[in-house]
Amino acid sequence: MHKGVIKLVLTGLFVTVAWSAGVSSAKEAPAFVAESTVALASLPPQARTTYNLVLQGGPFPYDKDGDVFGNRERILPLQPRGFYREYTVRTPGVKHRGARRIVCGGQVPRDPQTCYYTQDHYASFRMIVDKP
C-alpha cells in the first residue's frame, strides 16, 4: 500500500476514534451538584411569583410556560421526557422572555416533586429549597 494512502487511512481512524470518544462522553450526564441550592425566600420576587403560579396552575404570562423541558444540557438529574416543565421568570427592563427560568419536575405540574432556578438560560441550576 502507498505511504500516502496508509497515512490517510490512519488519520481517518484517529479522527473517527477521537470523534466517537467525544460522542460517548457527551452522552454521559454530568454529576448533579446537590449542594447547588437556593432558598425560595432568597429568589428574586419575580421568581417567587412564577413559583406561586406553578403551584396555582397559572395563568402564565408566556405561551411557552408549562412546556416540556427536554434537559438536553443534562445538568438536571436524568428523568423520562415529560418529567420537567419550564416557566419564565420575568426580568425587569427586558421586553423578551430573558434568561431566567424555573424548571419543575414531577407527574403533576401543580404539585412538583422538585424545582430548579436558572438565571443564565440553563447553563446552571440551583435546586429550590424551603418550599412553602
XYZ file of N, CA, C and O in Angstrom:
528
model
N 0.847 -1.164 0.000
C 0.000 0.000 0.000
C 0.904 1.241 0.000
O 1.939 1.263 0.624
N 0.497 2.272 -0.655
C 1.255 3.510 -0.752
C 1.257 4.235 0.584
O 0.258 4.247 1.290
N 2.396 4.895 0.927
C 2.519 5.584 2.219
C 1.438 6.647 2.408
O 0.923 6.824 3.499
N 1.087 7.370 1.356
C 0.062 8.414 1.447
C -1.299 7.839 1.797
O -2.053 8.398 2.570
N -1.618 6.679 1.203
C -2.899 6.028 1.470
C -2.941 5.522 2.914
O -3.935 5.685 3.606
N -1.823 4.918 3.349
C -1.758 4.414 4.721
C -1.923 5.569 5.708
O -2.679 5.471 6.675
N -1.242 6.685 5.439
C -1.342 7.847 6.321
C -2.775 8.374 6.358
O -3.303 8.699 7.412
N -3.421 8.428 5.204
C -4.803 8.901 5.123
C -5.741 7.980 5.902
O -6.601 8.444 6.651
N -5.561 6.670 5.748
C -6.402 5.708 6.459
C -6.185 5.826 7.967
O -7.140 5.863 8.748
N -4.933 5.901 8.406
C -4.644 6.027 9.832
C -5.184 7.335 10.401
O -5.729 7.362 11.507
N -5.061 8.423 9.641
C -5.613 9.701 10.087
C -7.126 9.596 10.226
O -7.707 10.068 11.195
N -7.772 8.943 9.274
C -9.223 8.761 9.331
C -9.638 7.947 10.537
O -10.623 8.262 11.204
N -8.860 6.888 10.837
C -9.163 6.076 12.011
C -9.011 6.889 13.294
O -9.825 6.811 14.194
N -7.949 7.680 13.363
C -7.729 8.508 14.551
C -8.871 9.491 14.745
O -9.397 9.637 15.840
N -9.269 10.163 13.668
C -10.364 11.131 13.766
C -11.651 10.438 14.177
O -12.393 10.923 15.021
N -11.917 9.247 13.614
C -13.132 8.508 13.953
C -13.136 8.110 15.420
O -14.138 8.274 16.119
N -11.999 7.586 15.904
C -11.910 7.182 17.305
C -12.062 8.400 18.213
O -12.793 8.367 19.204
N -11.394 9.502 17.886
C -11.497 10.710 18.698
C -12.928 11.233 18.701
O -13.461 11.631 19.731
N -13.585 11.225 17.551
C -14.965 11.697 17.468
C -15.886 10.788 18.268
O -16.722 11.247 19.024
N -15.685 9.473 18.129
C -16.520 8.520 18.878
C -16.357 8.713 20.376
O -17.323 8.663 21.124
N -15.143 8.947 20.812
C -14.908 9.164 22.237
C -15.640 10.412 22.702
O -16.231 10.439 23.768
N -15.624 11.443 21.878
C -16.334 12.675 22.234
C -17.825 12.460 22.305
O -18.495 12.976 23.179
N -18.362 11.659 21.387
C -19.802 11.403 21.382
C -20.196 10.624 22.622
O -21.163 10.953 23.285
N -19.425 9.604 22.969
C -19.822 8.807 24.124
C -19.723 9.620 25.407
O -20.557 9.498 26.276
N -18.698 10.466 25.523
C -18.608 11.264 26.746
C -19.675 12.344 26.775
O -20.116 12.742 27.838
N -20.112 12.801 25.592
C -21.173 13.806 25.568
C -22.495 13.207 26.025
O -23.355 13.913 26.522
N -22.666 11.901 25.874
C -23.904 11.255 26.284
C -23.963 11.035 27.787
O -25.015 10.822 28.337
N -22.809 11.054 28.430
C -22.785 10.859 29.873
C -23.276 12.134 30.548
O -22.864 13.224 30.202
N -24.150 11.988 31.492
C -24.687 13.145 32.196
C -23.668 13.651 33.202
O -23.039 12.862 33.900
N -23.475 14.974 33.258
C -22.595 15.488 34.302
C -23.215 15.237 35.669
O -24.424 15.117 35.787
N -22.366 15.129 36.651
C -22.868 14.900 38.001
C -23.643 16.115 38.463
O -23.186 17.244 38.327
N -24.827 15.891 38.997
C -25.616 16.992 39.534
C -25.052 17.351 40.896
O -24.807 16.489 41.721
N -24.838 18.616 41.105
C -24.255 19.082 42.357
C -25.392 19.378 43.338
O -26.085 20.374 43.221
N -25.576 18.468 44.290
C -26.700 18.567 45.226
C -26.622 19.801 46.103
O -27.633 20.316 46.537
N -25.401 20.296 46.364
C -25.298 21.461 47.231
C -25.635 22.763 46.510
O -25.636 23.819 47.096
N -25.947 22.680 45.222
C -26.367 23.855 44.468
C -27.841 24.114 44.749
O -28.715 23.710 44.001
N -28.098 24.764 45.869
C -29.476 25.028 46.272
C -29.668 26.525 46.476
O -28.698 27.276 46.620
N -30.915 26.922 46.487
C -31.273 28.306 46.778
C -32.589 28.280 47.544
O -33.506 27.538 47.203
N -32.652 29.071 48.599
C -33.888 29.170 49.374
C -34.916 29.949 48.568
O -34.594 30.964 47.946
N -36.135 29.475 48.575
C -37.216 30.155 47.863
C -37.288 31.621 48.270
O -37.424 32.512 47.434
N -37.152 31.892 49.561
C -37.249 33.262 50.069
C -36.145 34.173 49.538
O -36.310 35.392 49.510
N -35.024 33.606 49.108
C -33.924 34.445 48.630
C -33.941 34.649 47.113
O -33.102 35.374 46.581
N -34.894 34.026 46.434
C -35.020 34.239 44.991
C -35.549 35.642 44.717
O -36.217 36.234 45.567
N -35.289 36.158 43.520
C -35.873 37.454 43.169
C -37.397 37.393 43.268
O -37.987 36.320 43.089
N -38.052 38.506 43.542
C -39.510 38.491 43.693
C -40.238 37.931 42.471
O -41.250 37.257 42.614
N -39.702 38.171 41.278
C -40.336 37.650 40.063
C -40.295 36.121 40.033
O -41.214 35.476 39.547
N -39.224 35.531 40.568
C -39.107 34.065 40.620
C -40.104 33.495 41.629
O -40.717 32.455 41.376
N -40.277 34.161 42.747
C -41.266 33.702 43.733
C -42.672 33.781 43.150
O -43.501 32.884 43.371
N -42.942 34.830 42.373
C -44.242 34.953 41.711
C -44.456 33.799 40.737
O -45.520 33.178 40.718
N -43.437 33.503 39.937
C -43.539 32.396 38.979
C -43.754 31.077 39.705
O -44.595 30.267 39.308
N -43.023 30.859 40.784
C -43.164 29.621 41.553
C -44.596 29.480 42.079
O -45.201 28.406 41.992
N -45.148 30.552 42.590
C -46.529 30.511 43.086
C -47.522 30.236 41.963
O -48.513 29.528 42.170
N -47.261 30.779 40.770
C -48.128 30.489 39.620
C -48.074 29.009 39.255
O -49.087 28.424 38.865
N -46.898 28.403 39.384
C -46.771 26.959 39.119
C -47.690 26.192 40.066
O -48.454 25.319 39.641
N -47.639 26.530 41.344
C -48.457 25.828 42.339
C -49.954 26.060 42.127
O -50.767 25.206 42.459
N -50.305 27.217 41.550
C -51.704 27.533 41.278
C -52.176 26.980 39.937
O -53.378 26.981 39.656
N -51.237 26.538 39.108
C -51.595 26.056 37.775
C -51.817 27.176 36.772
O -52.456 26.972 35.746
N -51.281 28.370 37.063
C -51.398 29.500 36.141
C -52.427 30.489 36.626
O -52.884 30.409 37.763
N -52.798 31.426 35.777
C -52.397 31.587 34.378
C -50.974 32.135 34.269
O -50.521 32.889 35.125
N -50.294 31.736 33.196
C -48.913 32.117 32.972
C -48.837 33.226 31.927
O -49.619 33.245 30.984
N -47.877 34.124 32.084
C -47.791 35.266 31.173
C -47.219 34.951 29.782
O -47.400 35.739 28.868
N -46.565 33.809 29.616
C -45.940 33.481 28.336
C -46.503 32.166 27.801
O -46.735 31.224 28.569
N -46.699 32.096 26.491
C -47.249 30.896 25.855
C -46.401 29.655 26.112
O -46.920 28.558 26.222
N -45.094 29.817 26.199
C -44.186 28.673 26.385
C -44.180 28.137 27.815
O -43.662 27.054 28.067
N -44.719 28.908 28.757
C -44.721 28.462 30.152
C -45.517 27.168 30.291
O -46.635 27.051 29.780
N -44.914 26.194 30.965
C -45.548 24.894 31.149
C -45.154 23.883 30.099
O -45.523 22.712 30.194
N -44.362 24.318 29.093
C -43.899 23.374 28.066
C -42.904 22.391 28.663
O -42.218 22.692 29.651
N -42.792 21.244 28.044
C -41.837 20.231 28.490
C -40.421 20.758 28.316
O -40.078 21.333 27.283
N -39.617 20.591 29.345
C -38.198 20.938 29.314
C -37.437 19.657 29.035
O -37.541 18.683 29.777
N -36.673 19.651 27.950
C -36.009 18.436 27.496
C -34.742 18.056 28.243
O -34.235 16.961 28.060
N -34.188 18.936 29.068
C -32.963 18.644 29.813
C -31.838 18.215 28.874
O -31.041 17.345 29.195
N -31.768 18.841 27.687
C -30.733 18.499 26.701
C -29.331 18.766 27.231
O -28.387 18.106 26.829
N -29.209 19.733 28.116
C -27.911 20.043 28.691
C -27.470 18.964 29.684
O -26.312 18.898 30.058
N -28.425 18.152 30.122
C -28.197 17.057 31.073
C -27.561 17.526 32.372
O -26.755 16.834 32.972
N -27.945 18.715 32.779
C -27.445 19.237 34.049
C -28.329 18.763 35.193
O -27.849 18.468 36.276
N -29.625 18.667 34.936
C -30.545 18.177 35.963
C -30.493 16.654 36.014
O -30.079 16.011 35.049
N -30.925 16.064 37.126
C -30.963 14.595 37.199
C -31.784 14.026 36.039
O -32.821 14.587 35.670
N -31.295 12.956 35.460
C -31.976 12.358 34.309
C -33.330 11.792 34.714
O -33.444 11.095 35.724
N -34.329 12.117 33.921
C -35.695 11.652 34.126
C -36.309 11.398 32.754
O -35.808 11.902 31.750
N -37.392 10.644 32.685
C -38.049 10.424 31.392
C -38.556 11.749 30.804
O -38.886 12.680 31.538
N -38.603 11.807 29.484
C -39.110 13.003 28.807
C -40.527 13.301 29.316
O -41.337 12.407 29.487
N -40.783 14.564 29.568
C -42.077 14.983 30.073
C -42.088 15.212 31.575
O -43.037 15.776 32.113
N -41.042 14.763 32.262
C -40.967 14.937 33.715
C -40.798 16.412 34.079
O -41.427 16.903 35.009
N -39.941 17.127 33.335
C -39.646 18.528 33.637
C -40.473 19.472 32.766
O -40.683 19.219 31.585
N -40.896 20.578 33.372
C -41.592 21.654 32.644
C -40.917 22.970 33.018
O -40.429 23.135 34.130
N -40.900 23.892 32.059
C -40.210 25.161 32.284
C -41.176 26.335 32.341
O -42.237 26.313 31.709
N -40.782 27.334 33.122
C -41.594 28.523 33.335
C -40.685 29.753 33.315
O -39.610 29.741 33.918
N -41.142 30.794 32.663
C -40.371 32.025 32.535
C -40.435 32.840 33.819
O -41.507 32.993 34.409
N -39.284 33.346 34.227
C -39.213 34.309 35.329
C -38.954 35.664 34.678
O -37.939 35.850 34.007
N -39.898 36.564 34.838
C -39.756 37.894 34.225
C -38.479 38.573 34.702
O -38.072 38.423 35.854
N -37.880 39.310 33.774
C -36.691 40.091 34.079
C -37.048 41.559 33.869
O -37.377 41.948 32.747
N -37.021 42.368 34.925
C -37.377 43.782 34.775
C -36.508 44.464 33.704
O -35.304 44.228 33.624
N -37.163 45.264 32.870
C -36.458 46.013 31.840
C -36.194 45.249 30.557
O -35.648 45.803 29.614
N -36.580 43.966 30.508
C -36.357 43.143 29.322
C -37.700 42.926 28.639
O -38.675 42.540 29.290
N -37.751 43.172 27.326
C -39.015 43.048 26.600
C -39.272 41.633 26.089
O -40.359 41.327 25.653
N -38.268 40.766 26.133
C -38.439 39.369 25.715
C -38.433 38.484 26.966
O -38.423 38.991 28.084
N -38.417 37.189 26.774
C -38.515 36.266 27.912
C -37.297 36.310 28.826
O -37.368 35.906 29.981
N -36.193 36.775 28.357
C -35.000 36.835 29.187
C -34.394 35.466 29.427
O -34.774 34.473 28.811
N -33.448 35.392 30.357
C -32.692 34.165 30.600
C -33.128 33.405 31.839
O -32.687 32.287 32.064
N -33.989 33.984 32.642
C -34.323 33.363 33.922
C -35.514 32.421 33.766
O -36.509 32.745 33.132
N -35.383 31.216 34.369
C -36.444 30.220 34.308
C -36.526 29.463 35.627
O -35.561 29.354 36.370
N -37.692 28.900 35.846
C -37.879 27.874 36.868
C -38.267 26.616 36.110
O -39.133 26.646 35.229
N -37.594 25.525 36.434
C -37.900 24.228 35.842
C -38.334 23.316 36.972
O -37.608 23.138 37.949
N -39.557 22.769 36.842
C -40.096 21.884 37.880
C -40.305 20.495 37.307
O -40.629 20.343 36.124
N -40.144 19.501 38.168
C -40.316 18.122 37.739
C -41.292 17.383 38.617
O -41.384 17.637 39.822
N -42.015 16.487 37.991
C -42.976 15.667 38.702
C -44.102 15.256 37.778
O -44.201 15.729 36.654
N -44.932 14.376 38.236
C -46.035 13.880 37.419
C -47.194 14.868 37.353
O -47.921 14.917 36.378
N -47.374 15.669 38.412
C -48.466 16.641 38.465
C -47.834 18.034 38.481
O -47.200 18.414 39.476
N -47.970 18.811 37.395
C -47.306 20.118 37.327
C -47.624 21.045 38.499
O -46.749 21.779 38.956
N -48.853 21.003 39.016
C -49.225 21.880 40.139
C -48.661 21.409 41.474
O -48.713 22.137 42.464
N -48.148 20.195 41.505
C -47.587 19.635 42.733
C -46.211 19.036 42.422
O -46.024 17.814 42.469
N -45.239 19.899 42.091
C -43.939 19.381 41.653
C -43.174 18.683 42.770
O -43.265 19.062 43.934
N -42.434 17.648 42.373
C -41.558 16.953 43.318
C -40.320 17.786 43.617
O -39.778 17.742 44.709
N -39.854 18.526 42.607
C -38.641 19.327 42.728
C -38.691 20.470 41.730
O -39.299 20.337 40.670
N -38.075 21.573 42.097
C -37.989 22.725 41.198
C -36.572 23.287 41.240
O -35.887 23.215 42.268
N -36.162 23.866 40.128
C -34.827 24.441 39.981
C -34.940 25.841 39.397
O -35.850 26.127 38.617
N -33.995 26.682 39.771
C -33.930 28.045 39.255
C -32.665 28.203 38.431
O -31.596 27.738 38.830
N -32.793 28.842 37.270
C -31.632 29.207 36.470
C -31.746 30.680 36.109
O -32.827 31.145 35.740
N -30.664 31.381 36.254
C -30.651 32.789 35.866
C -29.838 33.001 34.603
O -29.735 34.116 34.111
N -29.290 31.911 34.059
C -28.408 32.016 32.897
C -28.840 31.093 31.752
O -28.006 30.521 31.063
N -30.126 30.963 31.567
C -30.727 30.190 30.470
C -30.154 28.784 30.373
O -29.592 28.379 29.360
N -30.268 28.041 31.449
C -29.960 26.614 31.532
C -28.471 26.284 31.619
O -28.101 25.116 31.574
N -27.604 27.270 31.757
C -26.178 26.961 31.903
C -25.892 26.393 33.290
O -24.982 25.585 33.464
N -26.677 26.809 34.278
C -26.537 26.278 35.631
C -27.906 26.305 36.301
O -28.778 27.088 35.925
N -28.064 25.437 37.270
C -29.315 25.346 38.022
C -29.027 25.262 39.504
O -28.000 24.721 39.914
N -29.962 25.782 40.296
C -29.917 25.599 41.743
C -31.277 25.053 42.170
O -32.308 25.546 41.747
N -31.250 24.022 42.978
C -32.490 23.429 43.473
C -33.143 24.375 44.467
O -32.470 24.895 45.364
N -34.437 24.609 44.303
C -35.181 25.474 45.208
C -35.530 24.666 46.457
O -36.113 23.601 46.371
N -35.154 25.203 47.616
C -35.444 24.550 48.904
C -36.257 25.484 49.773
O -36.471 26.641 49.416
N -36.707 24.986 50.905
C -37.537 25.748 51.847
C -38.843 26.163 51.194
O -39.288 27.290 51.297
N -39.459 25.211 50.542
C -40.732 25.482 49.864
C -41.835 25.674 50.888
O -41.766 25.135 51.988
N -42.875 26.450 50.512
C -43.979 26.663 51.463
C -44.748 25.398 51.740
O -44.750 24.469 51.017
